[in-house]
Amino acid sequence: MPTEFRNEPLTDFSIEGNAAAMRAAIAKVKGELGREYPLVIAGERISTGDTLKSINPANRSEVVGSFHKATKELANRAVDTAHATFKTWSTTSAAERADILFRIASLLRQRKHEFSALMIHEVSKTWPEADGDTAEAIDFCEFYAHEMLRYAVPQPLTKIDGEDNNLDYIPLGVCVVIPPWNFPLAIMAGMTAAAIVTGNTVVLKPSSDAPAIAFKFFELLEEVGLPPGVVNFLTGSGAEVGDVIVDHPKTRLIAFTGSKEIGLRINERAAKTQDGQLWIKRVIAEMGGKDAIIVADDANLDDAATGIVQSAFGFQGEKCSACSRAIIDAKVYDTILDKVAERTAKIKVGQPTDSATTMSAVINEKAFTTINGYIEKGKSEGGRLIAGGGSDGEQGFFIEPTVIADVKPGATIEQEEIFGPVLAVIKASDYDDALRIANDTEFGLTGAVYSTDEAKLARARREFHVGNLYFNRKCTGAFVGVHPFGGFNMSGTDSKAGGRDYLLLFMQAKLSSAKIGATVSNKADGTSA
Ligand code: NAD
């Protein structure tokens, strides 16, 4: 067991040995595409005959895998199974549960390129983006294993004479894990790992756009000996089985990451007490963003332009942390626009299997249509197209990195989450105005400020209301343990994945107090509880 958490290093693909290893992994994964995958409940592999297909977004005729869709009855069975398994799993020691995560992290590390290669095919991640996703999954497993061991030691309590007091963190019950497709390994594995290491059991319902990578992770759980029924693998349409597992009276908590719309729906449904339900369900919801980078007039403009372009177009802008608004002080507006356009022109859009590609296809046809609709909307609302704007949906869902300048505060593309490669550039009259525009959104996930003035940065620290605020660097790229991640307002329930508070969301604290000595006093204690 590693003694201290350290982030998994990212792979340097300019080293030929590393590039060759990735090419070999891509060839191996290619040979395994198109298989059929079952649901797994209590360790039993189940086929329903009704399947959904996961397809390669960059090569739409390529089927990554076919997945049997759960029925309502199977969805209910998955929660019942997790509930039954909770009796035994909740009594395993924290050390044993942490050890499972350490072993998963170790296997993930050994096979990292294979996991990355599958994401390259299933969600069109470029090599470095897929590698980052796999590294983050390793980090989540290791970090939460260490965290569980930290919570398992005697917790500090104020001492009083005559009593021996203990506070233990105990699990909650059945956790429904609902991840998005955009970090289909890291976020899926992170929420699942947090749930099981704290002693909960899980119904894992992966996104229909990325079930193959979730199944590959689930196989690791089986390989390291996680008992059947601790995690149950349930594919199916979110709309059809999602409500069933959220509503089930035996569901104790829901760990969700995805859009604001679905997050709010889950929160609302979970609040309704069902017949036979014994608890108030807990909802951990990490939702969307409308993230902004502010450039002040005293900023290093080259650094700012580079940070904007990296944050806007890394993984096609399909990160919740992606910069979708660049808010620029009028005094440097034209210079920044030139520099952003120049850097955007260098982005190479192509197949994600090609190591030279720096941006690839968006996730699916629906996203392709919606994102193109936002580009049209941006132009029709007075925006000036300064880069991109084109798209090609023939072979895959390719959209050029698109920059729309002169976007007015309050315009549709300045307010709504686009979740694609579209950057709105907004002119601010000064720094006051820039901060006001940045905060004028229902979201509050990430943000960045480029400035060389300490006073401006200090002001942003107080006034820029986002969960993850960065200075003089891009607004994407949070590392587990280093940058605990999660947003405010409509970006979620204010949790911080990869932070020291996170596991508390999956546990409750039980206090036990024992009288030392024979006599028991019943005298009034003067406390409120
Ligand atoms: P989504 O909301 O469409 O889907 C998320 C998950 O919910 C999927 O597994 C989906 O199948 C499931 N789902 C759909 N309907 C459901 C229902 N009725 N009941 C239960 N589950 C249901 O989101 P997405 O397109 O997969 O992901 C993109 C979104 O995720 C963006 O808004 C992005 O900002 C957000 N995101 C947020 C974070 C964060 O940390 N805050 C991280 C990554 C992604």
Coordinates of C-alpha atoms and ligand atoms in Angstrom, one line a residue:
M1 CA 0.0 0.0 0.0
P2 CA 1.4 3.4 -0.9
T3 CA 2.0 5.5 2.2
E4 CA 0.9 8.8 0.8
F5 CA -1.3 9.9 -2.1
R6 CA 0.6 11.1 -5.2
N7 CA -1.0 12.0 -8.6
E8 CA -0.5 9.5 -11.4
P9 CA 1.9 11.1 -13.9
L10 CA 0.6 11.9 -17.3
T11 CA 2.1 10.0 -20.2
D12 CA 4.6 11.8 -22.5
F13 CA 3.7 10.5 -25.9
S14 CA 6.7 12.3 -27.5
I15 CA 8.7 9.3 -26.1
E16 CA 8.5 6.7 -28.8
G17 CA 8.1 3.8 -26.4
N18 CA 5.0 5.4 -24.9
A19 CA 3.6 6.1 -28.4
A20 CA 4.2 2.6 -29.5
A21 CA 2.5 1.2 -26.3
M22 CA -0.6 3.4 -27.1
R23 CA -0.6 2.3 -30.8
A24 CA -0.5 -1.4 -29.6
A25 CA -3.4 -0.7 -27.2
I26 CA -5.5 1.0 -29.9
A27 CA -4.9 -2.1 -32.2
K28 CA -5.9 -4.4 -29.4
V29 CA -9.1 -2.5 -28.6
K30 CA -10.0 -2.2 -32.3
G31 CA -10.0 -6.0 -32.4
E32 CA -12.4 -6.2 -29.5
L33 CA -15.1 -3.7 -30.7
G34 CA -18.7 -4.7 -31.5
R35 CA -19.1 -7.2 -28.7
E36 CA -22.4 -7.7 -26.8
Y37 CA -22.5 -7.0 -23.0
P38 CA -24.9 -8.1 -20.4
L39 CA -26.4 -6.5 -17.3
V40 CA -24.8 -7.9 -14.1
I41 CA -27.0 -8.2 -11.0
A42 CA -25.8 -10.1 -7.9
G43 CA -22.9 -11.4 -10.2
E44 CA -25.4 -12.9 -12.6
R45 CA -25.0 -12.0 -16.3
I46 CA -28.4 -11.1 -17.7
S47 CA -29.5 -10.6 -21.4
T48 CA -32.8 -9.0 -22.2
G49 CA -32.6 -9.2 -26.0
D50 CA -33.3 -5.5 -26.3
T51 CA -30.0 -3.7 -26.9
L52 CA -28.6 -0.2 -27.2
K53 CA -25.5 0.5 -29.2
S54 CA -22.5 2.5 -28.2
I55 CA -21.0 4.0 -31.4
N56 CA -17.7 5.7 -32.2
P57 CA -18.5 9.4 -32.6
A58 CA -15.6 9.9 -35.1
N59 CA -16.6 6.9 -37.2
R60 CA -20.4 6.5 -36.8
S61 CA -20.6 3.2 -38.6
E62 CA -18.3 1.6 -36.0
V63 CA -20.2 -0.1 -33.1
V64 CA -18.1 -0.1 -29.9
G65 CA -20.5 -2.5 -28.2
S66 CA -24.1 -3.5 -27.8
F67 CA -25.6 -3.4 -24.3
H68 CA -28.7 -5.2 -23.1
K69 CA -31.2 -2.7 -21.7
A70 CA -32.7 -3.2 -18.3
T71 CA -36.4 -3.5 -17.8
K72 CA -38.1 -1.8 -14.9
E73 CA -38.3 -5.2 -13.1
L74 CA -34.5 -5.6 -13.5
A75 CA -33.9 -2.1 -12.3
N76 CA -35.9 -2.8 -9.1
R77 CA -34.1 -6.1 -8.7
A78 CA -30.7 -4.3 -8.9
V79 CA -31.7 -2.0 -6.0
D80 CA -33.1 -4.9 -4.0
T81 CA -29.9 -6.9 -4.5
A82 CA -27.7 -3.9 -3.5
H83 CA -29.9 -3.6 -0.4
A84 CA -29.5 -7.2 0.5
T85 CA -25.7 -7.1 0.0
F86 CA -25.4 -4.0 2.1
K87 CA -25.9 -6.2 5.2
T88 CA -22.5 -8.0 4.7
W89 CA -20.5 -5.4 2.8
S90 CA -21.2 -2.7 5.4
T91 CA -19.5 -4.9 8.0
T92 CA -16.3 -5.4 6.1
S93 CA -13.4 -3.4 7.6
A94 CA -12.3 -0.1 6.2
A95 CA -8.9 -1.5 5.6
E96 CA -10.3 -4.4 3.5
R97 CA -12.4 -1.9 1.4
A98 CA -9.5 0.4 0.9
D99 CA -7.3 -2.5 -0.2
I100 CA -9.8 -3.2 -3.0
L101 CA -9.3 0.3 -4.3
F102 CA -5.5 0.1 -4.1
R103 CA -5.6 -3.1 -6.1
I104 CA -8.0 -1.6 -8.7
A105 CA -5.6 1.4 -9.0
S106 CA -2.7 -0.9 -9.5
L107 CA -4.5 -2.9 -12.3
L108 CA -5.6 0.3 -14.0
R109 CA -2.1 1.6 -13.9
Q110 CA -0.8 -1.6 -15.5
R111 CA -3.4 -1.5 -18.3
K112 CA -3.8 2.3 -18.6
H113 CA -3.3 2.5 -22.4
E114 CA -6.0 -0.1 -23.0
F115 CA -8.5 1.9 -20.9
S116 CA -7.5 5.1 -22.7
A117 CA -7.7 3.4 -26.1
L118 CA -11.3 2.3 -25.4
M119 CA -12.2 5.9 -24.6
I120 CA -10.5 7.1 -27.8
H121 CA -13.0 4.9 -29.6
E122 CA -16.1 5.3 -27.4
V123 CA -16.1 9.1 -26.8
S124 CA -13.5 10.5 -29.2
K125 CA -10.9 11.6 -26.7
T126 CA -7.5 12.5 -28.1
W127 CA -4.5 10.6 -26.7
P128 CA -3.6 13.1 -24.0
E129 CA -7.2 13.6 -23.0
A130 CA -7.9 9.9 -22.7
D131 CA -4.6 9.5 -20.8
G132 CA -5.7 12.2 -18.4
D133 CA -9.0 10.6 -17.8
T134 CA -7.4 7.2 -17.0
A135 CA -4.8 8.9 -14.7
E136 CA -7.7 10.7 -12.9
A137 CA -9.5 7.3 -12.4
I138 CA -6.3 5.9 -10.8
D139 CA -6.1 9.0 -8.6
F140 CA -9.7 8.7 -7.4
C141 CA -9.2 5.1 -6.4
E142 CA -6.0 5.8 -4.5
F143 CA -7.1 9.1 -3.0
Y144 CA -10.4 7.7 -1.6
A145 CA -8.6 4.6 -0.3
H146 CA -6.3 6.8 1.7
E147 CA -9.2 9.0 2.7
M148 CA -11.2 6.0 4.0
L149 CA -8.2 5.0 6.2
R150 CA -8.1 8.5 7.6
Y151 CA -11.8 8.5 8.5
A152 CA -11.4 5.0 10.0
V153 CA -9.1 6.0 12.8
P154 CA -10.4 7.3 16.2
Q155 CA -11.9 10.7 15.6
P156 CA -11.0 13.6 17.9
L157 CA -13.6 14.4 20.5
T158 CA -13.5 16.6 23.6
K159 CA -12.7 14.5 26.6
I160 CA -14.8 14.4 29.8
D161 CA -14.2 12.5 33.0
G162 CA -15.9 9.2 33.5
E163 CA -16.8 8.4 29.8
D164 CA -15.2 6.7 26.9
N165 CA -16.6 8.3 23.7
N166 CA -16.2 7.3 20.1
L167 CA -17.4 8.7 16.8
D168 CA -17.5 6.3 13.9
Y169 CA -18.3 7.0 10.2
I170 CA -20.7 4.4 9.0
P171 CA -22.1 3.8 5.5
L172 CA -25.6 4.8 4.4
G173 CA -27.0 2.0 2.2
V174 CA -27.7 1.6 -1.5
C175 CA -26.0 4.3 -3.6
V176 CA -27.3 4.8 -7.1
V177 CA -24.4 6.0 -9.3
I178 CA -25.3 7.9 -12.4
P179 CA -22.3 9.3 -14.3
P180 CA -22.0 11.3 -17.5
W181 CA -20.3 10.2 -20.7
N182 CA -17.6 13.0 -20.8
F183 CA -15.3 11.6 -18.1
P184 CA -16.6 8.1 -18.6
L185 CA -13.8 6.4 -16.7
A186 CA -12.7 9.0 -14.1
I187 CA -16.1 10.3 -12.9
M188 CA -17.8 6.9 -13.1
A189 CA -15.0 5.2 -11.2
G190 CA -14.6 8.1 -8.8
M191 CA -18.3 8.0 -7.7
T192 CA -18.4 4.2 -7.6
A193 CA -15.1 4.0 -5.6
A194 CA -16.2 6.6 -3.1
A195 CA -19.5 4.6 -2.5
I196 CA -17.9 1.2 -2.0
V197 CA -14.9 2.2 0.0
T198 CA -17.2 3.9 2.5
G199 CA -19.2 0.6 2.8
N200 CA -22.2 1.3 0.6
T201 CA -23.5 -0.9 -2.1
V202 CA -24.1 0.4 -5.7
V203 CA -26.4 0.3 -8.6
L204 CA -24.2 1.6 -11.4
K205 CA -26.1 3.0 -14.4
P206 CA -23.5 4.2 -16.9
S207 CA -24.3 6.7 -19.6
S208 CA -25.7 5.1 -22.8
D209 CA -23.0 7.0 -24.7
A210 CA -20.2 5.3 -22.8
P211 CA -21.2 2.0 -21.3
A212 CA -18.2 0.0 -22.7
I213 CA -15.6 1.8 -20.6
A214 CA -17.9 1.4 -17.5
F215 CA -18.1 -2.4 -18.2
K216 CA -14.3 -2.7 -18.5
F217 CA -14.0 -1.0 -15.1
F218 CA -16.7 -3.2 -13.7
E219 CA -14.7 -6.3 -14.8
L220 CA -11.8 -5.0 -12.7
L221 CA -14.0 -4.9 -9.7
E222 CA -14.8 -8.6 -10.3
E223 CA -11.1 -9.4 -10.9
V224 CA -10.0 -8.0 -7.6
G225 CA -12.6 -10.0 -5.8
L226 CA -15.3 -7.5 -4.9
P227 CA -18.2 -9.7 -3.8
P228 CA -21.1 -10.1 -6.2
G229 CA -23.9 -7.6 -5.6
V230 CA -21.8 -4.9 -4.1
V231 CA -21.8 -3.2 -7.5
N232 CA -24.6 -4.0 -9.9
F233 CA -24.1 -3.1 -13.5
L234 CA -27.3 -1.7 -15.1
T235 CA -27.4 -0.4 -18.6
G236 CA -30.5 1.1 -20.1
S237 CA -32.0 4.4 -21.1
G238 CA -31.6 7.0 -18.4
A239 CA -35.2 8.1 -19.0
E240 CA -36.6 4.5 -18.7
V241 CA -34.6 3.1 -15.7
G242 CA -33.2 6.2 -14.2
D243 CA -36.5 7.2 -12.5
V244 CA -37.0 3.7 -11.2
I245 CA -33.7 3.4 -9.4
V246 CA -34.0 7.0 -8.1
D247 CA -37.5 6.5 -6.8
H248 CA -37.0 3.0 -5.2
P249 CA -37.7 3.2 -1.5
K250 CA -34.5 1.2 -0.7
T251 CA -32.3 3.7 -2.5
R252 CA -30.5 5.7 0.2
L253 CA -28.4 8.1 -1.8
I254 CA -27.8 9.1 -5.4
A255 CA -24.4 10.2 -6.7
F256 CA -25.1 12.0 -10.0
T257 CA -22.9 13.9 -12.4
G258 CA -24.5 15.3 -15.5
S259 CA -26.7 18.1 -16.8
K260 CA -28.6 20.7 -14.7
E261 CA -31.9 19.4 -16.1
I262 CA -31.4 15.8 -15.1
G263 CA -29.7 16.7 -11.8
L264 CA -32.7 18.9 -10.8
R265 CA -35.1 16.1 -11.9
I266 CA -33.3 13.6 -9.7
N267 CA -33.2 16.0 -6.8
E268 CA -36.9 16.6 -7.0
R269 CA -37.9 12.9 -7.3
A270 CA -35.5 11.9 -4.5
A271 CA -37.3 14.4 -2.2
K272 CA -40.6 12.5 -2.5
T273 CA -40.9 9.9 0.2
Q274 CA -42.1 6.6 -1.1
D275 CA -44.1 3.9 0.8
G276 CA -41.9 2.0 3.1
Q277 CA -39.0 4.5 2.8
L278 CA -37.2 4.9 6.1
W279 CA -34.9 7.9 5.4
I280 CA -34.5 11.2 3.6
K281 CA -32.6 10.4 0.5
R282 CA -29.3 12.2 0.0
V283 CA -28.5 13.6 -3.4
I284 CA -24.9 14.5 -4.5
A285 CA -25.4 16.3 -7.9
E286 CA -22.5 17.7 -9.9
M287 CA -24.0 19.6 -12.8
G288 CA -23.2 22.0 -15.7
G289 CA -21.3 25.2 -16.1
K290 CA -21.0 28.4 -18.1
D291 CA -17.3 28.9 -17.2
A292 CA -15.6 32.2 -17.9
I293 CA -12.0 33.4 -18.3
I294 CA -11.5 37.1 -17.5
V295 CA -8.6 38.9 -19.1
A296 CA -7.7 42.2 -17.4
D297 CA -5.9 45.0 -19.2
D298 CA -2.6 44.3 -17.4
A299 CA -2.5 40.5 -18.2
N300 CA 0.2 38.6 -20.1
L301 CA -1.8 38.4 -23.3
D302 CA 0.0 35.5 -24.9
D303 CA -0.6 33.4 -21.8
A304 CA -4.2 34.5 -21.6
A305 CA -4.9 33.6 -25.2
T306 CA -3.2 30.2 -24.8
G307 CA -5.2 29.5 -21.7
I308 CA -8.5 30.5 -23.3
V309 CA -8.0 28.3 -26.4
Q310 CA -6.8 25.3 -24.3
S311 CA -9.8 25.6 -22.0
A312 CA -12.3 26.2 -24.7
F313 CA -11.3 23.4 -27.1
G314 CA -9.7 20.6 -25.1
F315 CA -11.9 17.5 -25.6
Q316 CA -14.0 19.6 -28.0
G317 CA -15.2 21.8 -25.2
E318 CA -17.1 18.9 -23.7
K319 CA -15.8 19.4 -20.2
C320 CA -18.0 20.9 -17.5
S321 CA -15.0 23.1 -16.7
A322 CA -14.6 24.3 -20.4
C323 CA -14.2 28.0 -21.0
S324 CA -17.3 29.0 -23.0
R325 CA -17.0 32.7 -22.3
A326 CA -13.9 34.8 -22.6
I327 CA -14.6 38.2 -21.0
I328 CA -12.0 40.7 -22.2
D329 CA -11.2 44.2 -21.0
A330 CA -11.9 46.6 -23.9
K331 CA -8.3 47.9 -23.8
V332 CA -6.9 44.6 -24.9
Y333 CA -9.9 43.1 -26.7
D334 CA -8.7 43.3 -30.3
T335 CA -5.3 42.0 -29.5
I336 CA -6.7 39.0 -27.6
L337 CA -9.1 38.3 -30.4
D338 CA -6.2 38.1 -32.9
K339 CA -4.2 35.9 -30.6
V340 CA -7.1 33.5 -29.9
A341 CA -8.0 33.3 -33.6
E342 CA -4.3 32.5 -34.5
R343 CA -4.1 29.7 -31.9
T344 CA -7.5 28.3 -32.8
A345 CA -6.4 28.0 -36.5
K346 CA -3.6 25.6 -35.4
I347 CA -6.0 23.1 -33.8
K348 CA -5.9 19.9 -35.9
V349 CA -9.4 18.3 -36.1
G350 CA -9.3 14.6 -37.0
Q351 CA -9.5 11.0 -35.9
P352 CA -8.7 10.5 -32.2
T353 CA -6.7 7.4 -33.0
D354 CA -4.2 9.6 -34.8
S355 CA -1.6 11.0 -32.3
A356 CA -1.4 14.3 -34.2
T357 CA -5.1 15.1 -33.7
T358 CA -5.7 17.8 -31.1
M359 CA -9.5 17.9 -31.4
S360 CA -12.0 15.3 -32.6
A361 CA -15.8 14.6 -33.0
V362 CA -18.5 15.6 -30.5
I363 CA -20.3 12.8 -28.7
N364 CA -23.4 12.1 -30.8
E365 CA -25.9 13.3 -33.4
K366 CA -28.0 15.1 -30.9
A367 CA -25.1 17.1 -29.6
F368 CA -23.9 17.8 -33.2
T369 CA -27.3 19.3 -34.0
T370 CA -27.6 21.3 -30.8
I371 CA -24.1 22.7 -31.0
N372 CA -24.6 23.8 -34.6
G373 CA -27.9 25.4 -33.5
Y374 CA -26.0 27.4 -30.9
I375 CA -23.5 28.6 -33.6
E376 CA -26.4 29.8 -35.7
K377 CA -28.0 31.4 -32.7
G378 CA -24.8 33.2 -31.8
K379 CA -24.5 34.7 -35.3
S380 CA -28.2 35.6 -35.4
E381 CA -27.9 37.5 -32.1
G382 CA -25.2 39.7 -33.5
G383 CA -22.1 37.7 -32.8
R384 CA -19.1 38.0 -35.3
L385 CA -17.6 34.6 -36.4
I386 CA -13.8 34.9 -36.2
A387 CA -12.9 31.2 -36.4
G388 CA -14.6 28.0 -37.4
G389 CA -18.3 27.7 -37.8
G390 CA -18.2 24.7 -40.1
S391 CA -19.1 21.1 -39.4
D392 CA -19.2 17.8 -41.1
G393 CA -21.5 15.0 -39.9
E394 CA -20.8 12.5 -42.7
Q395 CA -18.3 10.1 -41.2
G396 CA -18.4 11.4 -37.6
F397 CA -19.8 14.3 -35.7
F398 CA -17.1 16.9 -36.5
I399 CA -17.5 20.6 -35.6
E400 CA -14.7 23.1 -36.1
P401 CA -13.4 25.0 -33.1
T402 CA -15.6 28.1 -33.3
V403 CA -15.0 31.5 -31.9
I404 CA -17.8 34.1 -31.9
A405 CA -16.8 37.6 -31.0
D406 CA -18.8 40.7 -29.9
V407 CA -21.3 38.5 -28.0
K408 CA -23.5 40.7 -25.8
P409 CA -23.9 39.9 -22.1
G410 CA -27.3 38.1 -21.7
A411 CA -27.2 36.6 -25.2
T412 CA -28.2 32.9 -25.5
I413 CA -24.7 31.6 -26.1
E414 CA -23.4 33.7 -23.2
Q415 CA -26.0 32.2 -20.8
E416 CA -26.7 28.6 -21.8
E417 CA -24.3 25.6 -21.5
I418 CA -23.4 24.6 -25.0
F419 CA -21.0 21.7 -24.2
G420 CA -19.1 21.8 -27.5
P421 CA -16.3 23.7 -29.2
V422 CA -17.9 27.1 -29.2
L423 CA -16.3 30.1 -27.5
A424 CA -18.2 33.4 -26.9
V425 CA -16.0 36.4 -26.6
I426 CA -17.5 39.4 -24.7
K427 CA -16.1 42.9 -24.4
A428 CA -16.1 44.4 -20.9
S429 CA -15.7 48.1 -20.4
D430 CA -13.3 47.5 -17.4
Y431 CA -12.5 45.0 -14.6
D432 CA -15.7 45.8 -12.6
D433 CA -17.8 45.2 -15.7
A434 CA -15.9 41.9 -16.4
L435 CA -16.6 40.6 -12.9
R436 CA -20.2 41.5 -13.2
I437 CA -20.6 39.7 -16.5
A438 CA -18.8 36.7 -15.2
N439 CA -21.1 36.3 -12.2
D440 CA -24.3 37.0 -14.2
T441 CA -25.1 33.3 -14.7
E442 CA -27.1 30.7 -12.9
F443 CA -24.0 28.4 -12.8
G444 CA -20.8 28.7 -10.7
L445 CA -18.4 25.9 -11.6
T446 CA -15.0 27.1 -12.8
G447 CA -13.5 30.5 -13.7
A448 CA -10.1 32.0 -14.3
V449 CA -8.6 35.5 -14.2
Y450 CA -5.5 36.6 -16.1
S451 CA -4.0 39.7 -14.5
T452 CA -0.6 40.8 -13.1
D453 CA -2.3 43.0 -10.4
E454 CA -2.5 41.3 -7.0
A455 CA -5.4 43.6 -6.0
K456 CA -7.5 42.5 -8.9
L457 CA -6.8 38.8 -8.1
A458 CA -7.6 39.4 -4.5
R459 CA -10.9 40.9 -5.5
A460 CA -11.7 38.0 -7.8
R461 CA -11.0 35.6 -4.9
R462 CA -13.7 37.4 -2.9
E463 CA -16.2 38.2 -5.7
F464 CA -16.0 35.7 -8.5
H465 CA -18.5 33.1 -7.3
V466 CA -17.3 29.7 -8.6
G467 CA -16.3 26.5 -6.9
N468 CA -12.9 26.3 -8.8
L469 CA -11.2 29.6 -9.4
Y470 CA -7.8 29.8 -11.2
F471 CA -5.3 32.7 -11.6
N472 CA -3.1 33.1 -14.7
R473 CA -3.8 29.5 -15.8
K474 CA -6.5 27.7 -17.8
C475 CA -9.9 26.9 -16.1
T476 CA -9.7 23.2 -16.9
G477 CA -7.4 20.5 -15.6
A478 CA -8.2 19.9 -11.9
F479 CA -6.0 17.3 -10.3
V480 CA -7.4 15.0 -7.6
G481 CA -6.3 16.1 -4.1
V482 CA -4.7 19.2 -5.6
H483 CA -7.8 21.0 -6.9
P484 CA -10.9 19.4 -5.2
F485 CA -13.6 19.9 -7.8
G486 CA -17.2 21.0 -7.8
G487 CA -19.3 24.1 -8.3
F488 CA -21.9 26.4 -6.7
N489 CA -25.5 27.4 -7.5
M490 CA -26.9 25.5 -10.5
S491 CA -23.6 23.7 -11.0
G492 CA -24.4 21.3 -8.2
T493 CA -24.7 20.5 -4.5
D494 CA -21.5 22.2 -3.6
S495 CA -19.5 19.0 -3.2
K496 CA -15.8 18.6 -3.9
A497 CA -14.8 15.4 -5.7
G498 CA -11.2 14.6 -5.0
G499 CA -11.2 16.6 -1.8
R500 CA -11.0 15.7 1.9
D501 CA -14.8 16.4 2.5
Y502 CA -16.0 14.2 -0.3
L503 CA -16.3 10.8 1.5
L504 CA -18.4 12.4 4.2
L505 CA -21.2 12.7 1.6
F506 CA -21.3 8.9 1.5
M507 CA -21.4 8.3 5.3
Q508 CA -23.1 9.3 8.5
A509 CA -21.4 9.7 11.9
K510 CA -22.4 7.5 14.9
L511 CA -21.5 8.5 18.4
S512 CA -21.2 5.9 21.1
S513 CA -20.7 6.8 24.7
A514 CA -19.7 4.4 27.5
K515 CA -19.8 5.2 31.2
I516 CA -16.6 4.3 32.9
G517 CA -17.1 2.9 36.4
A518 CA -20.1 1.3 38.1
T519 CA -22.4 4.2 39.1
V520 CA -24.7 5.8 36.6
S521 CA -25.7 9.4 37.2
N522 CA -29.1 10.6 35.9
K523 CA -28.7 14.2 37.0
A524 CA -29.7 16.9 34.7
D525 CA -27.0 17.8 32.2
G526 CA -28.3 21.2 31.0
T527 CA -27.7 20.4 27.3
S528 CA -30.1 20.8 24.5
A529 CA -30.1 17.3 23.2
Ligands
NAD1 P1 -27.0 14.0 -18.8 O1 -27.6 14.8 -17.7 O2 -27.7 14.0 -20.1 O3 -26.8 12.5 -18.4 C1 -26.1 12.2 -17.2 C2 -26.5 10.8 -16.7 O4 -27.9 10.8 -16.3 C3 -26.5 9.7 -17.8 O5 -26.0 8.5 -17.2 C4 -27.9 9.6 -18.2 O6 -28.2 8.3 -18.8 C5 -28.6 9.7 -16.9 N1 -30.1 10.1 -17.0 C6 -30.7 10.6 -18.0 N2 -32.1 10.7 -17.7 C7 -32.2 10.3 -16.4 C8 -33.3 10.2 -15.5 N3 -34.5 10.6 -15.8 N4 -33.0 9.7 -14.3 C9 -31.8 9.3 -13.9 N5 -30.7 9.4 -14.7 C10 -30.9 9.9 -16.0 O7 -25.5 14.6 -18.9 P2 -24.4 14.1 -19.9 O8 -24.8 14.6 -21.3 O9 -24.1 12.7 -19.8 O10 -23.1 14.9 -19.4 C11 -22.9 16.3 -19.7 C12 -23.3 17.2 -18.5 O11 -22.6 16.8 -17.4 C13 -22.9 18.6 -18.8 O12 -24.0 19.4 -18.3 C14 -21.7 18.8 -17.9 O13 -21.5 20.1 -17.5 C15 -22.0 17.9 -16.7 N6 -20.8 17.5 -16.0 C16 -20.6 18.1 -14.8 C17 -19.5 17.8 -14.0 C18 -19.2 18.4 -12.7 O14 -18.3 17.9 -12.0 N7 -20.0 19.4 -12.3 C19 -18.6 16.9 -14.6 C20 -18.8 16.3 -15.8 C21 -20.0 16.6 -16.5

